[in-house]
Coordinates of C-alpha atoms and ligand atoms in Angstrom, one line a residue:
L7 CA 1.4 21.0 0.5
V8 CA 3.9 18.1 0.2
I9 CA 1.3 16.1 -1.8
E10 CA 1.2 18.8 -4.5
H11 CA 5.0 18.8 -4.8
I12 CA 5.1 15.0 -5.1
E13 CA 2.3 15.0 -7.6
A14 CA 4.2 17.5 -9.8
A15 CA 7.5 15.5 -9.5
T16 CA 5.6 12.3 -10.3
R17 CA 4.2 13.8 -13.5
S18 CA 7.7 15.1 -14.4
I19 CA 9.1 11.6 -14.6
G20 CA 6.0 10.2 -16.3
F21 CA 5.2 7.8 -13.4
S22 CA 1.5 6.9 -13.9
M23 CA 0.9 4.3 -11.2
G24 CA 0.5 6.8 -8.3
S25 CA -2.5 6.9 -6.0
D26 CA -5.2 9.4 -6.6
R27 CA -6.4 11.7 -3.8
A28 CA -9.5 9.6 -3.1
C29 CA -7.3 6.6 -2.3
G30 CA -4.9 8.9 -0.4
S31 CA -7.6 10.3 1.8
L32 CA -8.8 6.9 2.7
L33 CA -5.3 5.7 3.5
Q34 CA -4.8 8.8 5.7
T35 CA -8.0 8.1 7.6
L36 CA -7.3 4.5 8.2
A37 CA -3.7 5.3 9.2
A38 CA -5.1 7.6 11.8
S39 CA -6.9 4.7 13.4
K40 CA -3.6 3.1 14.4
P41 CA -1.9 5.5 16.9
G42 CA 1.5 4.1 17.9
G43 CA 1.1 1.5 15.2
F44 CA 3.5 -0.3 12.9
L45 CA 2.5 0.3 9.3
L46 CA 3.8 -1.4 6.1
E47 CA 3.6 -0.2 2.5
L48 CA 4.6 -2.5 -0.3
G49 CA 5.2 -0.4 -3.4
T50 CA 6.2 3.2 -2.5
G51 CA 6.3 4.5 -6.0
T52 CA 7.1 8.2 -5.8
G53 CA 5.7 8.4 -2.3
L54 CA 2.2 9.7 -3.0
S55 CA 0.4 7.1 -0.9
T56 CA 3.3 7.2 1.6
A57 CA 2.7 10.9 2.2
W58 CA -1.0 10.4 2.8
I59 CA -0.3 7.6 5.2
L60 CA 2.3 9.6 7.1
D61 CA -0.2 12.5 7.3
G62 CA -2.7 10.3 9.1
M63 CA -0.3 8.7 11.5
D64 CA 0.3 10.0 15.0
E65 CA 3.8 10.9 16.2
N66 CA 4.4 7.4 17.8
A67 CA 3.4 5.4 14.7
R68 CA 6.1 4.0 12.3
L69 CA 5.9 3.2 8.6
V70 CA 8.2 1.0 6.6
S71 CA 7.8 1.3 2.8
V72 CA 9.7 -0.4 0.0
D73 CA 10.1 -0.1 -3.8
N74 CA 12.7 -1.3 -6.3
D75 CA 12.4 1.6 -8.7
Q76 CA 15.3 3.9 -7.7
E77 CA 14.0 6.9 -9.8
A78 CA 10.6 6.8 -8.3
V79 CA 11.8 6.3 -4.7
A80 CA 14.2 9.3 -5.2
I81 CA 11.1 11.5 -5.3
A82 CA 9.7 10.0 -2.1
H83 CA 13.1 10.4 -0.5
E84 CA 13.4 14.0 -1.5
F85 CA 10.1 15.0 0.1
L86 CA 9.6 12.5 2.9
S87 CA 12.9 11.3 4.2
K88 CA 13.2 14.0 6.9
D89 CA 10.2 12.4 8.6
D90 CA 11.9 10.0 11.1
R91 CA 8.7 8.0 11.5
L92 CA 9.4 6.6 8.0
D93 CA 11.8 3.8 7.1
L94 CA 12.2 4.1 3.3
R95 CA 13.8 1.1 1.6
V96 CA 15.0 0.7 -2.0
G97 CA 14.9 -2.9 -2.9
D98 CA 12.8 -6.0 -3.4
A99 CA 9.6 -6.2 -1.4
N100 CA 10.3 -9.9 -1.0
V101 CA 13.3 -9.2 1.1
L102 CA 11.4 -6.9 3.4
L103 CA 8.6 -9.5 3.7
D104 CA 11.2 -12.1 4.8
E105 CA 12.4 -9.7 7.6
L106 CA 9.1 -9.0 9.2
E107 CA 7.6 -11.1 12.0
P108 CA 4.1 -12.6 11.8
D109 CA 1.5 -10.8 13.9
S110 CA 3.5 -7.5 13.9
C111 CA 1.7 -5.1 11.6
D112 CA -1.3 -2.9 12.3
F113 CA -1.8 -1.8 8.7
V114 CA -0.6 -3.1 5.4
F115 CA -1.1 -1.3 2.1
S116 CA -0.1 -3.8 -0.6
D117 CA 0.4 -1.8 -3.8
T118 CA 2.7 -4.1 -5.8
W119 CA 2.6 -7.8 -6.9
V120 CA 4.2 -9.0 -3.7
G121 CA 1.6 -8.9 -0.9
K122 CA -1.3 -9.0 -3.4
F123 CA -0.9 -11.4 -6.3
E124 CA 2.2 -13.1 -4.8
R125 CA 2.8 -14.2 -1.2
L126 CA -0.6 -13.2 -0.1
E127 CA -0.9 -15.7 2.8
E128 CA 2.5 -14.6 4.3
T129 CA 1.4 -11.0 4.0
L130 CA -1.9 -11.5 5.7
A131 CA 0.0 -13.4 8.5
L132 CA 1.9 -10.2 9.3
L133 CA -1.3 -8.6 10.5
K134 CA -2.2 -8.4 14.2
K135 CA -5.7 -9.0 15.2
G136 CA -7.6 -5.9 14.2
G137 CA -4.9 -5.0 11.6
L138 CA -5.9 -3.5 8.3
Y139 CA -5.1 -4.9 4.9
I140 CA -5.7 -2.5 2.0
I141 CA -5.5 -2.9 -1.8
D142 CA -6.5 -0.7 -4.7
D143 CA -6.6 -1.0 -8.5
L144 CA -9.5 -3.5 -8.5
L145 CA -11.8 -1.8 -11.0
P146 CA -11.1 -2.9 -14.6
Q147 CA -8.8 -0.5 -16.5
P148 CA -8.4 -0.4 -20.3
N149 CA -4.6 -0.8 -20.0
W150 CA -4.9 -4.1 -18.0
P151 CA -2.9 -6.9 -19.8
V152 CA -4.6 -10.0 -21.0
G153 CA -5.4 -12.3 -18.0
H154 CA -5.2 -9.6 -15.4
K155 CA -9.0 -9.3 -14.9
E156 CA -9.1 -13.0 -14.0
K157 CA -6.2 -12.5 -11.5
V158 CA -8.1 -9.7 -9.8
T159 CA -11.3 -11.8 -9.7
D160 CA -9.3 -14.7 -8.1
L161 CA -7.7 -12.4 -5.6
V162 CA -11.0 -10.8 -4.5
E163 CA -12.6 -14.2 -4.2
S164 CA -9.8 -15.6 -2.1
L165 CA -10.0 -12.6 0.3
Q166 CA -13.8 -12.9 0.5
N167 CA -13.5 -16.6 1.3
N168 CA -10.8 -16.1 3.9
S169 CA -12.6 -16.8 7.3
E170 CA -9.9 -14.7 9.1
L171 CA -10.9 -11.5 7.4
T172 CA -13.9 -9.1 7.5
L173 CA -13.8 -6.9 4.5
T174 CA -15.6 -4.3 2.3
W175 CA -15.1 -4.0 -1.5
M176 CA -15.6 -0.3 -2.3
S177 CA -16.2 1.4 -5.6
W178 CA -13.9 4.2 -4.5
S179 CA -10.9 5.6 -6.3
T180 CA -9.6 2.7 -8.5
G181 CA -11.6 0.1 -6.6
I182 CA -10.5 -0.7 -3.1
I183 CA -10.8 -3.5 -0.5
V184 CA -10.3 -2.7 3.2
A185 CA -10.0 -5.9 5.2
V186 CA -9.6 -6.4 8.9
K187 CA -7.9 -9.4 10.5
K188 CA -10.3 -11.1 13.0
Ligands
SAM201 C1 1.2 0.9 -8.1 S1 2.9 1.4 -8.0 C2 3.0 2.1 -6.3 C3 2.3 3.4 -6.2 C4 2.3 4.0 -4.9 N1 2.0 3.1 -3.8 C5 1.2 5.1 -4.9 O1 0.1 4.8 -4.5 O2 1.5 6.3 -5.2 C6 3.7 -0.2 -7.8 C7 5.2 -0.1 -7.5 O3 5.7 -1.4 -7.2 C8 7.0 -1.4 -7.5 N2 7.5 -2.8 -7.5 C9 7.3 -3.7 -8.5 N3 7.8 -4.9 -8.1 C10 8.4 -4.7 -6.9 C11 9.2 -5.5 -6.0 N4 9.4 -6.8 -6.3 N5 9.7 -5.0 -4.9 C12 9.5 -3.7 -4.6 N6 8.8 -2.9 -5.4 C13 8.3 -3.4 -6.6 C14 7.1 -0.6 -8.8 O4 8.4 0.0 -8.9 C15 6.0 0.5 -8.6 O5 6.6 1.7 -8.1

C-alpha cells in the first residue's frame, strides 16, 4: 500500500506533522463525495494526506497541493507524482492562493498556517456552494507553543460564527472541523 511506504519514508526523515490514518480515512471519504471536483490541499508535507485524498477521488477529479519544504515534498513526489490527477507544487501556499479564483474549489484541506490562521476569508471564498473546508489539529497538544491554544479557540469561534458555513467539530483524529459552504 502506498500509504505504508509514505509512512515509512516520513518516519525516516523525522517528519512528525503527518496525518494519522483516522484523519486520512475521513479525507478519503469526503474526497469521494466530489466526483469530477477540483480539490485543494495547503500543506502537502510528505504526502500522507495527499495519498488518502487521491484514493478517494474519482478519475475526473483534480487535486492541487502545495508545500514549501523540499525534503518533505520529495517523498510525496516519489510516491504520488505519477498520478496525473495531482498537481504537486513546491513553494509558498500564499502564491498558489493568489492564483486561484473565488468560487472554484469543491474541497479545501487547509493544513498549514495559510488558509487556517492566515488568509482565512480568502480561502473560504475559494469554495463553491456545497464545497467542503476541512482542518485538523484542533485538540490541545503538549507541544503547542504559548498562545497557540488561544489562536485555535479564535479560529473555531470565527468559523462557528460564519453565517456562510454549516459545520461540525469532531473529536476525531487530532480534532477536526468539517465545514460546508452554504
Ligand atoms: C501539518 S504539516 C502538513 C501535513 C500533511 N498535510 C499531512 O497531513 O500529512 C504542515 C506543512 O505546511 C508546510 N508549510 C508551512 N508554511 C508554508 C507555506 N507558507 N507555504 C507552503 N507550505 C507551508 C510545512 O512545510 C509542513 O509540511
